[in-house]
mmCIF file of C-alpha atoms in Angstrom:
data_model
loop_
_atom_site.group_PDB
_atom_site.id
_atom_site.type_symbol
_atom_site.label_atom_id
_atom_site.label_comp_id
_atom_site.label_asym_id
_atom_site.label_seq_id
_atom_site.Cartn_x
_atom_site.Cartn_y
_atom_site.Cartn_z
ATOM 1 C CA UNK A 1 0.000 0.000 0.000
ATOM 2 C CA UNK A 2 1.440 3.366 -1.014
ATOM 3 C CA UNK A 3 1.150 6.396 1.238
ATOM 4 C CA UNK A 4 0.753 10.070 0.364
ATOM 5 C CA UNK A 5 3.609 12.319 1.391
ATOM 6 C CA UNK A 6 3.360 15.887 2.719
ATOM 7 C CA UNK A 7 2.687 17.298 -0.761
ATOM 8 C CA UNK A 8 -0.097 14.836 -1.529
ATOM 9 C CA UNK A 9 2.036 12.820 -3.935
ATOM 10 C CA UNK A 10 2.342 9.092 -3.804
ATOM 11 C CA UNK A 11 5.404 8.108 -1.749
ATOM 12 C CA UNK A 12 7.397 5.146 -2.951
ATOM 13 C CA UNK A 13 7.860 2.476 -0.277
ATOM 14 C CA UNK A 14 11.370 2.559 1.149
ATOM 15 C CA UNK A 15 13.556 -0.406 0.266
ATOM 16 C CA UNK A 16 16.265 -1.819 2.499
ATOM 17 C CA UNK A 17 19.314 -3.919 1.782
ATOM 18 C CA UNK A 18 18.656 -5.775 5.030
ATOM 19 C CA UNK A 19 15.023 -6.405 5.881
ATOM 20 C CA UNK A 20 15.917 -7.626 9.361
ATOM 21 C CA UNK A 21 17.472 -4.418 10.710
ATOM 22 C CA UNK A 22 16.285 -1.988 8.026
ATOM 23 C CA UNK A 23 19.938 -1.033 7.424
ATOM 24 C CA UNK A 24 20.359 0.262 10.987
ATOM 25 C CA UNK A 25 22.735 -2.489 12.029
ATOM 26 C CA UNK A 26 20.537 -3.527 14.950
ATOM 27 C CA UNK A 27 17.237 -5.337 15.416
ATOM 28 C CA UNK A 28 15.034 -5.784 18.481
ATOM 29 C CA UNK A 29 14.052 -8.958 20.275
ATOM 30 C CA UNK A 30 11.686 -9.370 23.193
ATOM 31 C CA UNK A 31 12.449 -11.761 26.016
ATOM 32 C CA UNK A 32 10.791 -12.123 29.418
ATOM 33 C CA UNK A 33 8.979 -8.832 28.970
ATOM 34 C CA UNK A 34 12.146 -6.887 28.051
ATOM 35 C CA UNK A 35 13.257 -5.544 24.678
ATOM 36 C CA UNK A 36 16.886 -5.958 23.639
ATOM 37 C CA UNK A 37 18.853 -4.528 20.724
ATOM 38 C CA UNK A 38 21.012 -7.089 18.927
ATOM 39 C CA UNK A 39 23.699 -6.493 16.322
ATOM 40 C CA UNK A 40 22.468 -7.700 12.951
ATOM 41 C CA UNK A 41 24.233 -10.463 11.068
ATOM 42 C CA UNK A 42 24.319 -8.312 7.917
ATOM 43 C CA UNK A 43 27.620 -6.848 9.151
ATOM 44 C CA UNK A 44 26.738 -3.149 8.856
ATOM 45 C CA UNK A 45 28.194 -2.265 12.254
ATOM 46 C CA UNK A 46 31.431 -4.121 11.553
ATOM 47 C CA UNK A 47 31.790 -2.425 8.164
ATOM 48 C CA UNK A 48 31.327 0.980 9.787
ATOM 49 C CA UNK A 49 33.936 0.131 12.422
ATOM 50 C CA UNK A 50 36.390 -0.914 9.724
ATOM 51 C CA UNK A 51 35.796 2.319 7.804
ATOM 52 C CA UNK A 52 36.400 4.346 10.978
ATOM 53 C CA UNK A 53 39.663 2.503 11.641
ATOM 54 C CA UNK A 54 40.809 2.956 8.041
ATOM 55 C CA UNK A 55 40.187 6.716 8.245
ATOM 56 C CA UNK A 56 42.185 6.821 11.476
ATOM 57 C CA UNK A 57 45.007 4.823 9.869
ATOM 58 C CA UNK A 58 45.600 7.582 7.264
ATOM 59 C CA UNK A 59 47.028 5.097 4.779
ATOM 60 C CA UNK A 60 48.355 6.481 1.473
ATOM 61 C CA UNK A 61 45.540 6.724 -1.064
ATOM 62 C CA UNK A 62 47.630 5.025 -3.766
ATOM 63 C CA UNK A 63 47.601 1.809 -1.713
ATOM 64 C CA UNK A 64 43.902 1.823 -0.890
ATOM 65 C CA UNK A 65 42.526 -1.722 -0.828
ATOM 66 C CA UNK A 66 45.929 -3.351 -1.266
ATOM 67 C CA UNK A 67 46.417 -6.559 0.708
ATOM 68 C CA UNK A 68 49.255 -8.958 1.377
ATOM 69 C CA UNK A 69 47.601 -11.583 -0.833
ATOM 70 C CA UNK A 70 47.541 -9.348 -3.906
ATOM 71 C CA UNK A 71 51.158 -8.205 -3.481
ATOM 72 C CA UNK A 72 52.834 -9.297 -6.723
ATOM 73 C CA UNK A 73 56.278 -10.858 -6.706
ATOM 74 C CA UNK A 74 56.497 -11.651 -10.426
ATOM 75 C CA UNK A 75 57.044 -7.991 -11.328
ATOM 76 C CA UNK A 76 60.653 -8.163 -10.128
ATOM 77 C CA UNK A 77 63.101 -8.866 -12.933
ATOM 78 C CA UNK A 78 65.593 -11.374 -11.510
ATOM 79 C CA UNK A 79 64.999 -14.744 -9.809
ATOM 80 C CA UNK A 80 66.936 -13.540 -6.757
ATOM 81 C CA UNK A 81 64.751 -10.459 -6.358
ATOM 82 C CA UNK A 82 61.596 -12.505 -6.849
ATOM 83 C CA UNK A 83 62.780 -14.874 -4.124
ATOM 84 C CA UNK A 84 63.377 -11.968 -1.721
ATOM 85 C CA UNK A 85 59.912 -10.591 -2.513
ATOM 86 C CA UNK A 86 58.252 -13.980 -1.963
ATOM 87 C CA UNK A 87 60.004 -14.329 1.398
ATOM 88 C CA UNK A 88 58.865 -10.833 2.451
ATOM 89 C CA UNK A 89 55.318 -11.638 1.367
ATOM 90 C CA UNK A 90 55.257 -14.921 3.287
ATOM 91 C CA UNK A 91 56.602 -13.247 6.443
ATOM 92 C CA UNK A 92 53.927 -10.552 6.132
ATOM 93 C CA UNK A 93 51.175 -13.119 5.621
ATOM 94 C CA UNK A 94 52.232 -15.091 8.707
ATOM 95 C CA UNK A 95 52.589 -11.839 10.649
ATOM 96 C CA UNK A 96 48.909 -11.052 10.081
ATOM 97 C CA UNK A 97 47.732 -14.621 10.682
ATOM 98 C CA UNK A 98 49.605 -14.952 13.984
ATOM 99 C CA UNK A 99 49.232 -11.368 15.093
ATOM 100 C CA UNK A 100 47.799 -12.193 18.522
ATOM 101 C CA UNK A 101 50.875 -14.223 19.470
ATOM 102 C CA UNK A 102 53.270 -11.685 17.955
ATOM 103 C CA UNK A 103 51.484 -8.850 19.764
ATOM 104 C CA UNK A 104 52.365 -10.422 23.095
ATOM 105 C CA UNK A 105 56.032 -10.277 22.049
ATOM 106 C CA UNK A 106 55.811 -6.652 20.935
ATOM 107 C CA UNK A 107 57.704 -7.501 17.749
ATOM 108 C CA UNK A 108 57.303 -5.647 14.479
ATOM 109 C CA UNK A 109 59.150 -5.653 11.143
ATOM 110 C CA UNK A 110 61.814 -3.570 9.419
ATOM 111 C CA UNK A 111 61.521 -3.653 5.621
ATOM 112 C CA UNK A 112 64.767 -2.374 4.108
ATOM 113 C CA UNK A 113 66.237 -1.898 0.639
ATOM 114 C CA UNK A 114 68.846 0.469 -0.722
ATOM 115 C CA UNK A 115 66.579 1.300 -3.661
ATOM 116 C CA UNK A 116 63.543 3.565 -3.420
ATOM 117 C CA UNK A 117 60.311 2.226 -4.883
ATOM 118 C CA UNK A 118 61.157 -1.396 -4.166
ATOM 119 C CA UNK A 119 57.723 -2.167 -2.651
ATOM 120 C CA UNK A 120 58.532 -1.723 1.043
ATOM 121 C CA UNK A 121 55.794 0.813 1.745
ATOM 122 C CA UNK A 122 53.294 -1.087 -0.399
ATOM 123 C CA UNK A 123 53.715 -4.269 1.665
ATOM 124 C CA UNK A 124 53.756 -2.423 5.004
ATOM 125 C CA UNK A 125 50.454 -0.730 4.109
ATOM 126 C CA UNK A 126 49.068 -4.079 2.955
ATOM 127 C CA UNK A 127 49.735 -5.471 6.436
ATOM 128 C CA UNK A 128 47.898 -2.474 7.878
ATOM 129 C CA UNK A 129 44.880 -3.059 5.630
ATOM 130 C CA UNK A 130 44.761 -6.728 6.604
ATOM 131 C CA UNK A 131 45.089 -6.018 10.328
ATOM 132 C CA UNK A 132 42.240 -3.515 10.221
ATOM 133 C CA UNK A 133 39.891 -5.599 8.097
ATOM 134 C CA UNK A 134 40.681 -9.080 9.417
ATOM 135 C CA UNK A 135 41.655 -8.376 13.035
ATOM 136 C CA UNK A 136 39.952 -4.999 13.717
ATOM 137 C CA UNK A 137 43.269 -3.671 15.044
ATOM 138 C CA UNK A 138 43.802 0.130 15.137
ATOM 139 C CA UNK A 139 46.749 1.103 12.927
ATOM 140 C CA UNK A 140 48.391 4.437 12.181
ATOM 141 C CA UNK A 141 50.611 5.249 9.196
ATOM 142 C CA UNK A 142 53.115 8.088 9.224
ATOM 143 C CA UNK A 143 56.563 8.956 7.958
ATOM 144 C CA UNK A 144 59.596 9.784 10.045
ATOM 145 C CA UNK A 145 59.589 13.334 8.650
ATOM 146 C CA UNK A 146 55.873 13.798 9.408
ATOM 147 C CA UNK A 147 56.512 12.914 13.046
ATOM 148 C CA UNK A 148 59.258 15.530 13.244
ATOM 149 C CA UNK A 149 57.073 18.123 11.506
ATOM 150 C CA UNK A 150 54.258 17.500 13.993
ATOM 151 C CA UNK A 151 56.667 17.903 16.888
ATOM 152 C CA UNK A 152 58.043 21.157 15.463
ATOM 153 C CA UNK A 153 54.500 22.493 15.068
ATOM 154 C CA UNK A 154 54.003 22.249 18.822
ATOM 155 C CA UNK A 155 56.904 24.653 19.330
ATOM 156 C CA UNK A 156 55.363 27.521 17.375
ATOM 157 C CA UNK A 157 51.867 27.575 18.815
ATOM 158 C CA UNK A 158 52.404 30.799 20.755
ATOM 159 C CA UNK A 159 52.103 29.201 24.163
ATOM 160 C CA UNK A 160 54.441 29.450 27.096
ATOM 161 C CA UNK A 161 57.406 27.131 27.304
ATOM 162 C CA UNK A 162 55.508 25.010 29.816
ATOM 163 C CA UNK A 163 52.459 24.850 27.532
ATOM 164 C CA UNK A 164 54.620 23.822 24.574
ATOM 165 C CA UNK A 165 56.202 21.019 26.574
ATOM 166 C CA UNK A 166 52.789 19.702 27.541
ATOM 167 C CA UNK A 167 51.613 19.780 23.922
ATOM 168 C CA UNK A 168 54.701 17.961 22.685
ATOM 169 C CA UNK A 169 54.449 15.438 25.501
ATOM 170 C CA UNK A 170 50.827 14.733 24.613
ATOM 171 C CA UNK A 171 51.732 14.230 20.959
ATOM 172 C CA UNK A 172 54.472 11.772 21.880
ATOM 173 C CA UNK A 173 52.115 9.937 24.264
ATOM 174 C CA UNK A 174 49.576 9.628 21.447
ATOM 175 C CA UNK A 175 52.204 8.190 19.088
ATOM 176 C CA UNK A 176 53.418 5.780 21.763
ATOM 177 C CA UNK A 177 49.908 4.522 22.527
ATOM 178 C CA UNK A 178 48.882 3.485 18.972
ATOM 179 C CA UNK A 179 48.553 -0.338 18.956
ATOM 180 C CA UNK A 180 50.263 -0.669 15.542
ATOM 181 C CA UNK A 181 52.390 2.150 14.127
ATOM 182 C CA UNK A 182 53.955 2.191 10.661
ATOM 183 C CA UNK A 183 56.927 4.563 10.380
ATOM 184 C CA UNK A 184 57.854 4.978 6.727
ATOM 185 C CA UNK A 185 61.356 6.017 5.622
ATOM 186 C CA UNK A 186 63.113 5.854 8.974
ATOM 187 C CA UNK A 187 66.691 7.069 8.574
ATOM 188 C CA UNK A 188 66.124 9.905 6.071
ATOM 189 C CA UNK A 189 65.989 12.532 8.821
ATOM 190 C CA UNK A 190 69.066 14.569 9.767
ATOM 191 C CA UNK A 191 70.806 13.042 12.809
ATOM 192 C CA UNK A 192 70.460 16.059 15.089
ATOM 193 C CA UNK A 193 70.420 15.829 18.881
ATOM 194 C CA UNK A 194 66.768 16.857 19.227
ATOM 195 C CA UNK A 195 65.737 14.371 16.512
ATOM 196 C CA UNK A 196 67.510 11.527 18.283
ATOM 197 C CA UNK A 197 65.986 12.521 21.602
ATOM 198 C CA UNK A 198 62.410 12.540 20.273
ATOM 199 C CA UNK A 199 62.752 9.267 18.403
ATOM 200 C CA UNK A 200 64.313 7.706 21.477
ATOM 201 C CA UNK A 201 61.363 8.801 23.634
ATOM 202 C CA UNK A 202 58.856 7.443 21.118
ATOM 203 C CA UNK A 203 60.543 4.115 20.455
ATOM 204 C CA UNK A 204 61.539 3.529 24.060
ATOM 205 C CA UNK A 205 57.940 4.122 25.133
ATOM 206 C CA UNK A 206 56.594 1.753 22.499
ATOM 207 C CA UNK A 207 59.170 -0.879 23.391
ATOM 208 C CA UNK A 208 58.285 -0.722 27.089
ATOM 209 C CA UNK A 209 54.556 -1.027 26.325
ATOM 210 C CA UNK A 210 55.189 -3.763 23.715
ATOM 211 C CA UNK A 211 53.481 -1.805 20.958
ATOM 212 C CA UNK A 212 53.928 -3.172 17.443
ATOM 213 C CA UNK A 213 55.972 -0.936 15.122
ATOM 214 C CA UNK A 214 56.609 -1.609 11.438
ATOM 215 C CA UNK A 215 59.456 0.341 9.856
ATOM 216 C CA UNK A 216 60.515 0.878 6.247
ATOM 217 C CA UNK A 217 63.963 2.189 5.440
ATOM 218 C CA UNK A 218 66.495 2.642 2.666
ATOM 219 C CA UNK A 219 69.154 1.511 5.119
ATOM 220 C CA UNK A 220 70.101 -1.698 6.824
ATOM 221 C CA UNK A 221 69.796 -1.741 10.588
ATOM 222 C CA UNK A 222 73.507 -1.095 11.124
ATOM 223 C CA UNK A 223 73.509 1.747 8.557
ATOM 224 C CA UNK A 224 70.780 3.840 10.198
ATOM 225 C CA UNK A 225 72.068 7.354 10.901
ATOM 226 C CA UNK A 226 70.548 7.458 14.353
ATOM 227 C CA UNK A 227 71.777 7.349 17.910
ATOM 228 C CA UNK A 228 72.987 3.894 19.018
ATOM 229 C CA UNK A 229 70.249 3.844 21.672
ATOM 230 C CA UNK A 230 67.617 4.162 18.943
ATOM 231 C CA UNK A 231 69.184 1.550 16.673
ATOM 232 C CA UNK A 232 69.367 -0.835 19.627
ATOM 233 C CA UNK A 233 65.671 -0.365 20.293
ATOM 234 C CA UNK A 234 64.733 -0.876 16.654
ATOM 235 C CA UNK A 235 66.758 -4.099 16.632
ATOM 236 C CA UNK A 236 64.852 -5.186 19.752
ATOM 237 C CA UNK A 237 61.453 -4.152 18.359
ATOM 238 C CA UNK A 238 61.609 -5.353 14.750
ATOM 239 C CA UNK A 239 62.654 -8.298 12.592
ATOM 240 C CA UNK A 240 64.767 -7.102 9.617
ATOM 241 C CA UNK A 241 63.324 -8.191 6.257
ATOM 242 C CA UNK A 242 65.352 -7.531 3.122
ATOM 243 C CA UNK A 243 63.640 -6.237 -0.013
ATOM 244 C CA UNK A 244 64.968 -6.421 -3.579
ATOM 245 C CA UNK A 245 67.368 -3.686 -4.666
ATOM 246 C CA UNK A 246 65.063 -2.929 -7.583
ATOM 247 C CA UNK A 247 62.539 -0.170 -8.185
ATOM 248 C CA UNK A 248 59.244 -1.646 -9.315
ATOM 249 C CA UNK A 249 57.801 1.875 -9.089
ATOM 250 C CA UNK A 250 60.130 3.008 -11.876
ATOM 251 C CA UNK A 251 59.312 -0.048 -13.967
ATOM 252 C CA UNK A 252 55.583 0.512 -13.444
ATOM 253 C CA UNK A 253 55.925 4.189 -14.404
ATOM 254 C CA UNK A 254 57.693 3.243 -17.642
ATOM 255 C CA UNK A 255 54.944 0.763 -18.539
ATOM 256 C CA UNK A 256 52.226 3.327 -17.793
ATOM 257 C CA UNK A 257 53.999 6.025 -19.831
ATOM 258 C CA UNK A 258 54.441 3.632 -22.734
ATOM 259 C CA UNK A 259 50.753 2.714 -22.644
ATOM 260 C CA UNK A 260 49.720 6.385 -22.483
ATOM 261 C CA UNK A 261 51.979 7.236 -25.415
ATOM 262 C CA UNK A 262 50.400 4.467 -27.510
ATOM 263 C CA UNK A 263 46.934 5.784 -26.727
ATOM 264 C CA UNK A 264 47.864 9.369 -27.539
ATOM 265 C CA UNK A 265 49.458 8.381 -30.832
ATOM 266 C CA UNK A 266 46.628 6.010 -31.681
ATOM 267 C CA UNK A 267 48.920 3.041 -32.206
#
């Protein structure tokens, strides 16, 4: 039966994807004279929670929807590089599958390669996507330089010295408290005293609280241009995983440019 709306026109009956909860995510049941709200099996609430966690994660848009399973290893040119990529993929897959056990250890990963664009960030973000969607774990992505920029911003907020210290301390506490933190490009920052001090405070806090940290770097552990105290904590907090010394980003860009050129020339 159709109803008339406010203007006297026939109103179309509203349709729902889920007839049980009417797309609200909850339905009511009555038991012993009481009414209870139950989460619907359609999964609306879980999908909304995942979307909230993904927004919080601030993952790079170019890697949206990328997972460990769809990380390609056949795009590397040499058998050796393909083998390194397969090993990194397998480690990442097991890391997600056994996350609960690994979380108790407080152990993360350090993806390293001397070549930019080798796939380190892509796989680290893939782990983040999987942890959010499969394990509902809060994750945060940032770069080493972004952390330093955020810290510097607290110095120029016009407050008193005491107020600035409180703001910086709160920022560092927030970074320390994230259950899983991805720090991209660790080692590119200038090794200044204040940089070392801030990174030490962050990593020492995360190590003490057994928070999972995943690093990517263009340097091996022993080559990191950071204070020995920081390198020691990274070695304690993360398993080093070597990536191929090959830029798949450059190769992909060449293929895309070649395809675009063909389209533009009509060949």
